[in-house]
PDB file of C-alpha atoms in Angstrom:
ATOM      1  CA  MET A 669      98.063 107.371  71.090  1.00 44.00           C
ATOM      2  CA  GLN A 670     100.772 110.019  69.315  1.00 50.00           C
ATOM      3  CA  LYS A 671     104.332 110.568  71.081  1.00 51.00           C
ATOM      4  CA  VAL A 672     106.031 113.855  70.311  1.00 54.00           C
ATOM      5  CA  LYS A 673     109.745 113.785  70.302  1.00 52.00           C
ATOM      6  CA  ILE A 674     111.352 116.257  72.521  1.00 60.00           C
ATOM      7  CA  ASN A 675     114.843 117.574  73.148  1.00 76.00           C
ATOM      8  CA  LYS A 676     117.454 115.514  74.601  1.00 88.00           C
ATOM      9  CA  TYR A 677     118.098 116.331  78.355  1.00 93.00           C
ATOM     10  CA  THR A 678     120.752 116.404  81.543  1.00 94.00           C
ATOM     11  CA  VAL A 679     120.443 115.005  85.039  1.00 94.00           C
ATOM     12  CA  TYR A 680     123.097 114.785  87.424  1.00 94.00           C
ATOM     13  CA  GLY A 681     123.569 113.538  90.904  1.00 94.00           C
ATOM     14  CA  ILE A 682     123.606 109.801  92.331  1.00 94.00           C
ATOM     15  CA  ASN A 683     119.778 110.096  93.696  1.00 92.00           C
ATOM     16  CA  ASN A 684     118.893 111.846  90.319  1.00 92.00           C
ATOM     17  CA  VAL A 685     120.529 109.378  88.232  1.00 95.00           C
ATOM     18  CA  THR A 686     119.098 106.524  90.089  1.00 94.00           C
ATOM     19  CA  SER A 687     115.587 107.737  89.796  1.00 93.00           C
ATOM     20  CA  LEU A 688     115.881 108.149  86.008  1.00 94.00           C
ATOM     21  CA  VAL A 689     117.382 104.744  85.610  1.00 93.00           C
ATOM     22  CA  GLN A 690     114.431 102.797  87.962  1.00 91.00           C
ATOM     23  CA  SER A 691     111.686 105.029  85.849  1.00 89.00           C
ATOM     24  CA  LYS A 692     112.458 102.664  83.056  1.00 81.00           C
ATOM     25  CA  LYS A 693     110.214 105.635  81.046  1.00 84.00           C
ATOM     26  CA  TYR A 694     112.966 107.160  78.984  1.00 88.00           C
ATOM     27  CA  ASP A 695     115.332 106.392  76.452  1.00 89.00           C
ATOM     28  CA  ILE A 696     118.963 106.965  78.313  1.00 93.00           C
ATOM     29  CA  ASP A 697     121.582 108.040  75.578  1.00 94.00           C
ATOM     30  CA  LYS A 698     124.437 108.276  78.056  1.00 95.00           C
ATOM     31  CA  ILE A 699     125.985 108.151  81.498  1.00 97.00           C
ATOM     32  CA  TYR A 700     129.504 109.782  82.022  1.00 97.00           C
ATOM     33  CA  ILE A 701     130.787 109.210  85.330  1.00 97.00           C
ATOM     34  CA  ILE A 702     134.332 110.430  86.699  1.00 97.00           C
ATOM     35  CA  LYS A 703     136.597 107.458  87.281  1.00 95.00           C
ATOM     36  CA  ASP A 704     137.394 107.274  91.582  1.00 94.00           C
ATOM     37  CA  SER A 705     134.012 109.676  92.371  1.00 95.00           C
ATOM     38  CA  SER A 706     131.611 109.003  94.803  1.00 95.00           C
ATOM     39  CA  ALA A 707     129.412 107.681  91.746  1.00 96.00           C
ATOM     40  CA  TYR A 708     132.362 105.369  90.706  1.00 96.00           C
ATOM     41  CA  LEU A 709     132.501 103.852  94.520  1.00 95.00           C
ATOM     42  CA  ASN A 710     128.824 103.846  94.989  1.00 94.00           C
ATOM     43  CA  LYS A 711     128.354  99.678  94.510  1.00 91.00           C
ATOM     44  CA  ASN A 712     124.309 100.064  94.878  1.00 90.00           C
ATOM     45  CA  LEU A 713     124.527 102.535  91.926  1.00 92.00           C
ATOM     46  CA  LYS A 714     126.761 100.147  89.892  1.00 89.00           C
ATOM     47  CA  SER A 715     124.699  97.419  90.228  1.00 89.00           C
ATOM     48  CA  LYS A 716     121.243  99.591  88.742  1.00 91.00           C
ATOM     49  CA  LEU A 717     123.408 100.776  85.793  1.00 93.00           C
ATOM     50  CA  LYS A 718     123.782  97.300  84.310  1.00 88.00           C
ATOM     51  CA  ASN A 719     123.724  97.435  80.837  1.00 87.00           C
ATOM     52  CA  LYS A 720     123.651 100.909  80.405  1.00 91.00           C
ATOM     53  CA  ASN A 721     125.918 102.988  78.011  1.00 94.00           C
ATOM     54  CA  ILE A 722     128.310 104.160  80.755  1.00 96.00           C
ATOM     55  CA  VAL A 723     131.208 106.346  79.428  1.00 96.00           C
ATOM     56  CA  TYR A 724     134.335 106.522  82.600  1.00 96.00           C
ATOM     57  CA  CYS A 725     136.347 109.533  81.941  1.00 96.00           C
ATOM     58  CA  ASP A 726     138.703 111.805  84.261  1.00 95.00           C
ATOM     59  CA  ASN A 727     137.744 114.549  86.201  1.00 93.00           C
ATOM     60  CA  LYS A 728     139.176 117.244  82.976  1.00 93.00           C
ATOM     61  CA  THR A 729     136.947 116.089  80.548  1.00 94.00           C
ATOM     62  CA  PHE A 730     133.921 115.468  82.558  1.00 95.00           C
ATOM     63  CA  LEU A 731     134.010 119.515  83.719  1.00 92.00           C
ATOM     64  CA  ASN A 732     134.796 120.292  80.261  1.00 93.00           C
ATOM     65  CA  LYS A 733     131.464 118.494  79.228  1.00 92.00           C
ATOM     66  CA  PHE A 734     129.176 119.064  82.249  1.00 91.00           C
ATOM     67  CA  SER A 735     129.504 122.360  84.432  1.00 83.00           C
ATOM     68  CA  PHE A 736     127.049 121.766  86.994  1.00 82.00           C
ATOM     69  CA  LYS A 737     127.985 121.831  90.670  1.00 81.00           C
ATOM     70  CA  HIS A 738     127.763 119.031  93.218  1.00 86.00           C
ATOM     71  CA  THR A 739     127.282 116.237  90.399  1.00 93.00           C
ATOM     72  CA  GLN A 740     129.256 113.613  92.632  1.00 95.00           C
ATOM     73  CA  GLY A 741     130.816 112.552  89.782  1.00 95.00           C
ATOM     74  CA  ILE A 742     127.702 111.212  87.604  1.00 96.00           C
ATOM     75  CA  ALA A 743     125.810 112.809  84.793  1.00 97.00           C
ATOM     76  CA  ALA A 744     123.067 111.032  82.530  1.00 96.00           C
ATOM     77  CA  ILE A 745     121.566 112.478  78.975  1.00 96.00           C
ATOM     78  CA  PHE A 746     118.273 111.156  78.156  1.00 94.00           C
ATOM     79  CA  GLN A 747     115.233 111.797  76.074  1.00 91.00           C
ATOM     80  CA  ILE A 748     111.658 112.685  76.896  1.00 85.00           C
ATOM     81  CA  SER A 749     108.793 111.601  74.862  1.00 77.00           C
ATOM     82  CA  TYR A 750     105.320 113.161  75.849  1.00 75.00           C
ATOM     83  CA  LEU A 751     102.166 111.404  75.306  1.00 71.00           C
ATOM     84  CA  ASP A 752      98.518 113.050  74.322  1.00 77.00           C
ATOM     85  CA  PHE A 753      96.348 113.224  77.319  1.00 84.00           C
ATOM     86  CA  ILE A 754      94.399 110.511  77.924  1.00 84.00           C
ATOM     87  CA  ILE A 755      92.692 109.618  80.998  1.00 86.00           C
ATOM     88  CA  ASN A 756      93.406 105.701  81.096  1.00 78.00           C
ATOM     89  CA  SER A 757      92.734 105.222  85.005  1.00 80.00           C
ATOM     90  CA  ASN A 758      89.718 103.414  86.960  1.00 82.00           C
ATOM     91  CA  ASN A 759      91.084 105.248  90.335  1.00 86.00           C
ATOM     92  CA  LYS A 760      87.948 106.851  91.680  1.00 91.00           C
ATOM     93  CA  ASN A 761      90.597 109.989  93.108  1.00 93.00           C
ATOM     94  CA  LEU A 762      92.293 110.906  90.371  1.00 95.00           C
ATOM     95  CA  CYS A 763      94.052 114.330  90.471  1.00 96.00           C
ATOM     96  CA  TYR A 764      95.989 116.233  87.561  1.00 96.00           C
ATOM     97  CA  VAL A 765      97.510 119.338  88.518  1.00 97.00           C
ATOM     98  CA  ILE A 766      97.214 122.137  85.576  1.00 96.00           C
ATOM     99  CA  ILE A 767      99.587 124.915  85.189  1.00 94.00           C
ATOM    100  CA  ASP A 768      98.467 128.269  83.622  1.00 92.00           C
ATOM    101  CA  GLN A 769     101.374 130.747  82.928  1.00 86.00           C
ATOM    102  CA  MET A 770     104.183 129.851  84.805  1.00 87.00           C
ATOM    103  CA  HIS A 771     107.585 131.195  83.998  1.00 88.00           C
ATOM    104  CA  ASP A 772     109.890 130.215  86.597  1.00 90.00           C
ATOM    105  CA  PRO A 773     111.742 126.885  86.206  1.00 92.00           C
ATOM    106  CA  GLN A 774     112.693 126.680  89.658  1.00 92.00           C
ATOM    107  CA  ASN A 775     108.906 127.243  91.198  1.00 92.00           C
ATOM    108  CA  LEU A 776     108.007 124.322  88.557  1.00 94.00           C
ATOM    109  CA  GLY A 777     110.712 121.756  89.977  1.00 95.00           C
ATOM    110  CA  GLN A 778     109.445 122.661  93.486  1.00 95.00           C
ATOM    111  CA  ILE A 779     106.000 121.769  92.500  1.00 95.00           C
ATOM    112  CA  ILE A 780     106.631 118.667  90.578  1.00 96.00           C
ATOM    113  CA  ARG A 781     108.441 117.476  93.834  1.00 95.00           C
ATOM    114  CA  THR A 782     105.313 118.361  95.986  1.00 96.00           C
ATOM    115  CA  CYS A 783     102.952 116.462  93.614  1.00 97.00           C
ATOM    116  CA  GLU A 784     105.033 113.202  93.814  1.00 96.00           C
ATOM    117  CA  CYS A 785     104.893 113.453  97.492  1.00 95.00           C
ATOM    118  CA  ALA A 786     101.160 114.421  97.566  1.00 96.00           C
ATOM    119  CA  GLY A 787     100.428 111.282  95.176  1.00 95.00           C
ATOM    120  CA  VAL A 788      98.962 113.402  92.220  1.00 96.00           C
ATOM    121  CA  ASP A 789      98.577 111.385  89.223  1.00 94.00           C
ATOM    122  CA  GLY A 790     100.053 113.841  86.806  1.00 93.00           C
ATOM    123  CA  ILE A 791     100.568 117.678  85.530  1.00 95.00           C
ATOM    124  CA  ILE A 792      99.320 119.262  82.978  1.00 95.00           C
ATOM    125  CA  LEU A 793     101.196 122.055  81.187  1.00 93.00           C
ATOM    126  CA  PRO A 794     100.130 124.532  77.849  1.00 92.00           C
ATOM    127  CA  LYS A 795     101.914 124.619  74.890  1.00 88.00           C
ATOM    128  CA  HIS A 796     102.105 128.355  74.938  1.00 87.00           C
ATOM    129  CA  GLY A 797     102.948 131.137  77.667  1.00 83.00           C
ATOM    130  CA  SER A 798     104.516 128.703  80.061  1.00 85.00           C
ATOM    131  CA  VAL A 799     107.839 127.393  81.212  1.00 86.00           C
ATOM    132  CA  HIS A 800     108.123 123.716  80.081  1.00 87.00           C
ATOM    133  CA  ILE A 801     110.622 120.904  81.150  1.00 90.00           C
ATOM    134  CA  THR A 802     114.294 121.982  81.394  1.00 91.00           C
ATOM    135  CA  ASP A 803     117.418 120.743  83.069  1.00 92.00           C
ATOM    136  CA  THR A 804     116.806 123.227  86.058  1.00 92.00           C
ATOM    137  CA  VAL A 805     113.211 121.947  86.434  1.00 94.00           C
ATOM    138  CA  ILE A 806     114.072 118.367  86.473  1.00 93.00           C
ATOM    139  CA  GLN A 807     117.263 119.142  88.715  1.00 92.00           C
ATOM    140  CA  VAL A 808     115.271 121.086  91.052  1.00 92.00           C
ATOM    141  CA  SER A 809     112.177 118.209  91.292  1.00 92.00           C
ATOM    142  CA  GLN A 810     114.993 116.131  93.254  1.00 89.00           C
ATOM    143  CA  GLY A 811     114.166 112.657  91.371  1.00 89.00           C
ATOM    144  CA  ALA A 812     110.197 113.646  91.429  1.00 93.00           C
ATOM    145  CA  PHE A 813     109.926 114.026  88.010  1.00 93.00           C
ATOM    146  CA  PHE A 814     110.703 110.478  86.928  1.00 92.00           C
ATOM    147  CA  HIS A 815     107.779 109.126  88.984  1.00 91.00           C
ATOM    148  CA  LEU A 816     105.061 111.529  87.522  1.00 91.00           C
ATOM    149  CA  ASP A 817     103.266 111.873  83.822  1.00 90.00           C
ATOM    150  CA  PHE A 818     103.382 115.198  82.011  1.00 91.00           C
ATOM    151  CA  PHE A 819     101.459 116.299  79.530  1.00 91.00           C
ATOM    152  CA  ILE A 820     101.792 119.487  77.099  1.00 90.00           C
ATOM    153  CA  VAL A 821      98.514 120.504  76.036  1.00 91.00           C
ATOM    154  CA  SER A 822      97.661 122.916  73.074  1.00 89.00           C
ATOM    155  CA  ASN A 823      94.700 124.053  73.877  1.00 92.00           C
ATOM    156  CA  LEU A 824      94.498 124.366  78.201  1.00 93.00           C
ATOM    157  CA  ASN A 825      90.517 124.897  77.815  1.00 94.00           C
ATOM    158  CA  ASN A 826      89.847 121.915  75.626  1.00 95.00           C
ATOM    159  CA  THR A 827      91.900 120.023  77.966  1.00 95.00           C
ATOM    160  CA  ILE A 828      89.679 121.185  80.761  1.00 96.00           C
ATOM    161  CA  SER A 829      86.646 120.517  78.947  1.00 96.00           C
ATOM    162  CA  TYR A 830      87.803 116.753  78.265  1.00 95.00           C
ATOM    163  CA  LEU A 831      88.139 116.311  81.899  1.00 96.00           C
ATOM    164  CA  LYS A 832      84.877 117.774  82.675  1.00 96.00           C
ATOM    165  CA  ASP A 833      83.663 115.308  80.026  1.00 95.00           C
ATOM    166  CA  ASN A 834      85.186 112.667  82.202  1.00 94.00           C
ATOM    167  CA  ASP A 835      83.249 113.489  85.085  1.00 94.00           C
ATOM    168  CA  PHE A 836      86.189 115.527  86.805  1.00 96.00           C
ATOM    169  CA  TRP A 837      85.515 118.529  88.994  1.00 97.00           C
ATOM    170  CA  ILE A 838      87.758 121.495  87.900  1.00 97.00           C
ATOM    171  CA  VAL A 839      88.775 124.005  91.076  1.00 97.00           C
ATOM    172  CA  GLY A 840      90.917 126.997  90.089  1.00 95.00           C
ATOM    173  CA  ILE A 841      93.333 128.512  93.048  1.00 92.00           C
ATOM    174  CA  GLU A 842      92.755 132.147  92.718  1.00 85.00           C
ATOM    175  CA  ASN A 843      93.463 135.172  95.305  1.00 76.00           C
ATOM    176  CA  SER A 844      89.815 136.704  95.098  1.00 70.00           C
ATOM    177  CA  ILE A 845      87.338 138.029  97.421  1.00 67.00           C
ATOM    178  CA  ASP A 846      84.614 135.597  94.998  1.00 77.00           C
ATOM    179  CA  SER A 847      86.397 132.670  95.681  1.00 81.00           C
ATOM    180  CA  GLU A 848      85.650 129.583  98.461  1.00 86.00           C
ATOM    181  CA  LYS A 849      88.123 128.987 101.119  1.00 89.00           C
ATOM    182  CA  TRP A 850      90.799 126.737  99.990  1.00 87.00           C
ATOM    183  CA  HIS A 851      89.741 124.300 103.063  1.00 90.00           C
ATOM    184  CA  ASP A 852      86.020 124.299 102.154  1.00 93.00           C
ATOM    185  CA  ILE A 853      86.138 122.899  98.817  1.00 94.00           C
ATOM    186  CA  ASP A 854      85.873 119.006  98.351  1.00 95.00           C
ATOM    187  CA  TYR A 855      88.915 117.631  96.548  1.00 96.00           C
ATOM    188  CA  LYS A 856      88.270 114.047  97.098  1.00 95.00           C
ATOM    189  CA  GLY A 857      87.079 111.760  93.880  1.00 95.00           C
ATOM    190  CA  LYS A 858      88.408 112.995  90.314  1.00 96.00           C
ATOM    191  CA  VAL A 859      89.712 116.574  90.785  1.00 97.00           C
ATOM    192  CA  GLY A 860      91.746 118.811  88.555  1.00 97.00           C
ATOM    193  CA  ILE A 861      93.091 121.979  90.213  1.00 97.00           C
ATOM    194  CA  VAL A 862      94.221 124.898  88.389  1.00 96.00           C
ATOM    195  CA  PHE A 863      97.195 127.127  89.555  1.00 94.00           C
ATOM    196  CA  GLY A 864      98.228 130.017  87.617  1.00 88.00           C
ATOM    197  CA  SER A 865     101.166 132.491  88.068  1.00 79.00           C
ATOM    198  CA  GLU A 866     101.900 134.490  90.946  1.00 71.00           C
ATOM    199  CA  GLY A 867     101.679 137.893  88.995  1.00 72.00           C
ATOM    200  CA  SER A 868      98.502 137.287  86.471  1.00 75.00           C
ATOM    201  CA  GLY A 869      97.064 134.360  88.245  1.00 82.00           C
ATOM    202  CA  ILE A 870      94.773 132.207  85.965  1.00 89.00           C
ATOM    203  CA  ARG A 871      93.786 133.818  82.592  1.00 91.00           C
ATOM    204  CA  ARG A 872      89.969 134.682  82.398  1.00 90.00           C
ATOM    205  CA  LEU A 873      88.773 131.938  79.834  1.00 93.00           C
ATOM    206  CA  VAL A 874      90.915 129.584  82.016  1.00 93.00           C
ATOM    207  CA  LYS A 875      89.183 130.758  84.745  1.00 92.00           C
ATOM    208  CA  LYS A 876      85.823 130.867  83.554  1.00 93.00           C
ATOM    209  CA  SER A 877      86.035 127.057  82.740  1.00 94.00           C
ATOM    210  CA  CYS A 878      86.583 126.159  86.346  1.00 95.00           C
ATOM    211  CA  ASP A 879      83.473 124.841  88.518  1.00 95.00           C
ATOM    212  CA  PHE A 880      84.697 126.213  92.006  1.00 94.00           C
ATOM    213  CA  LEU A 881      87.425 129.023  92.531  1.00 94.00           C
ATOM    214  CA  ALA A 882      89.454 128.491  96.109  1.00 92.00           C
ATOM    215  CA  THR A 883      91.645 131.024  97.639  1.00 88.00           C
ATOM    216  CA  ILE A 884      93.967 130.759 100.718  1.00 85.00           C
ATOM    217  CA  PRO A 885      93.421 134.151 102.853  1.00 79.00           C
ATOM    218  CA  MET A 886      96.439 136.023 103.984  1.00 72.00           C
ATOM    219  CA  SER A 887      96.987 137.075 107.587  1.00 67.00           C
ATOM    220  CA  GLY A 888     100.163 139.311 106.600  1.00 58.00           C
ATOM    221  CA  LYS A 889     101.207 142.653 105.180  1.00 53.00           C
ATOM    222  CA  ILE A 890     102.069 141.044 102.058  1.00 52.00           C
ATOM    223  CA  ASN A 891      98.972 139.753 100.025  1.00 55.00           C
ATOM    224  CA  SER A 892     100.907 137.179  97.812  1.00 61.00           C
ATOM    225  CA  LEU A 893     101.963 133.606  98.423  1.00 69.00           C
ATOM    226  CA  ASN A 894     104.762 131.743  96.457  1.00 81.00           C
ATOM    227  CA  ILE A 895     102.688 129.374  94.008  1.00 87.00           C
ATOM    228  CA  SER A 896     104.846 126.518  95.364  1.00 89.00           C
ATOM    229  CA  ALA A 897     103.541 127.000  99.067  1.00 90.00           C
ATOM    230  CA  ALA A 898     100.248 127.356  97.383  1.00 90.00           C
ATOM    231  CA  VAL A 899     100.249 124.173  95.722  1.00 94.00           C
ATOM    232  CA  SER A 900     101.521 122.547  98.749  1.00 95.00           C
ATOM    233  CA  ALA A 901      98.519 123.953 101.075  1.00 94.00           C
ATOM    234  CA  ILE A 902      96.010 122.454  98.367  1.00 96.00           C
ATOM    235  CA  LEU A 903      97.370 119.039  97.777  1.00 97.00           C
ATOM    236  CA  PHE A 904      98.193 118.381 101.562  1.00 96.00           C
ATOM    237  CA  GLU A 905      94.426 119.703 102.247  1.00 96.00           C
ATOM    238  CA  ARG A 906      93.223 117.013  99.580  1.00 97.00           C
ATOM    239  CA  ASN A 907      95.383 114.284 101.211  1.00 96.00           C
ATOM    240  CA  ARG A 908      93.710 114.974 104.760  1.00 96.00           C
ATOM    241  CA  GLN A 909      90.401 114.704 103.080  1.00 96.00           C
ATOM    242  CA  LEU A 910      91.306 111.418 101.582  1.00 95.00           C
ATOM    243  CA  LEU A 911      92.763 109.924 104.593  1.00 93.00           C
ATOM    244  CA  LYS A 912      89.707 111.613 106.821  1.00 82.00           C
TER     245      LYS A 912
END
């Protein structure tokens, strides 16, 4: 399995740094803590940071290095290594969220948080034409990022074909009169769910690769639903079906 080394990232705040340390999936370079800050005085956090490379500094030094707000006096620098996409689970209810043409890091961060809460197994992002993981994405996810698997793929259609070859159904979420209502789709079993951007939706060839298209009908005057809200509706409908 090939690893692709990605640039270093920064996360701040007690909860986010705690999630980073507990995940044990990432190489942490350094953790910076302001002396006498909330993080410095947090005994629970201190016990989790044993054997980590910690730099204690004053407030001025910290602010010169990090311009974030509400850091609680702690920031961590770490590295991410993405893996090639390979299905290595025997779970009969696997679910991957596939993102096509999303450009807003705030939306991606919120989607990551929803995916973690909904028990999704991983998120697939295209290498080109989409937002990738950034400091903003990680921060907005509120620690959820560290509990999910992420895959950046060169060709989304090839990845969808690979999923189909492994007994996955592919559902595209599309605002179209030719789509089925979102709650009439069976999301149980092995499923890949494709979401496109609010503006242009799912690309034509990716849409053609889907086995089903689902839509969430609008009742208001604005015929558009924020993509993170659409992800929530679909994923928790899947959870409802699994629980039922």
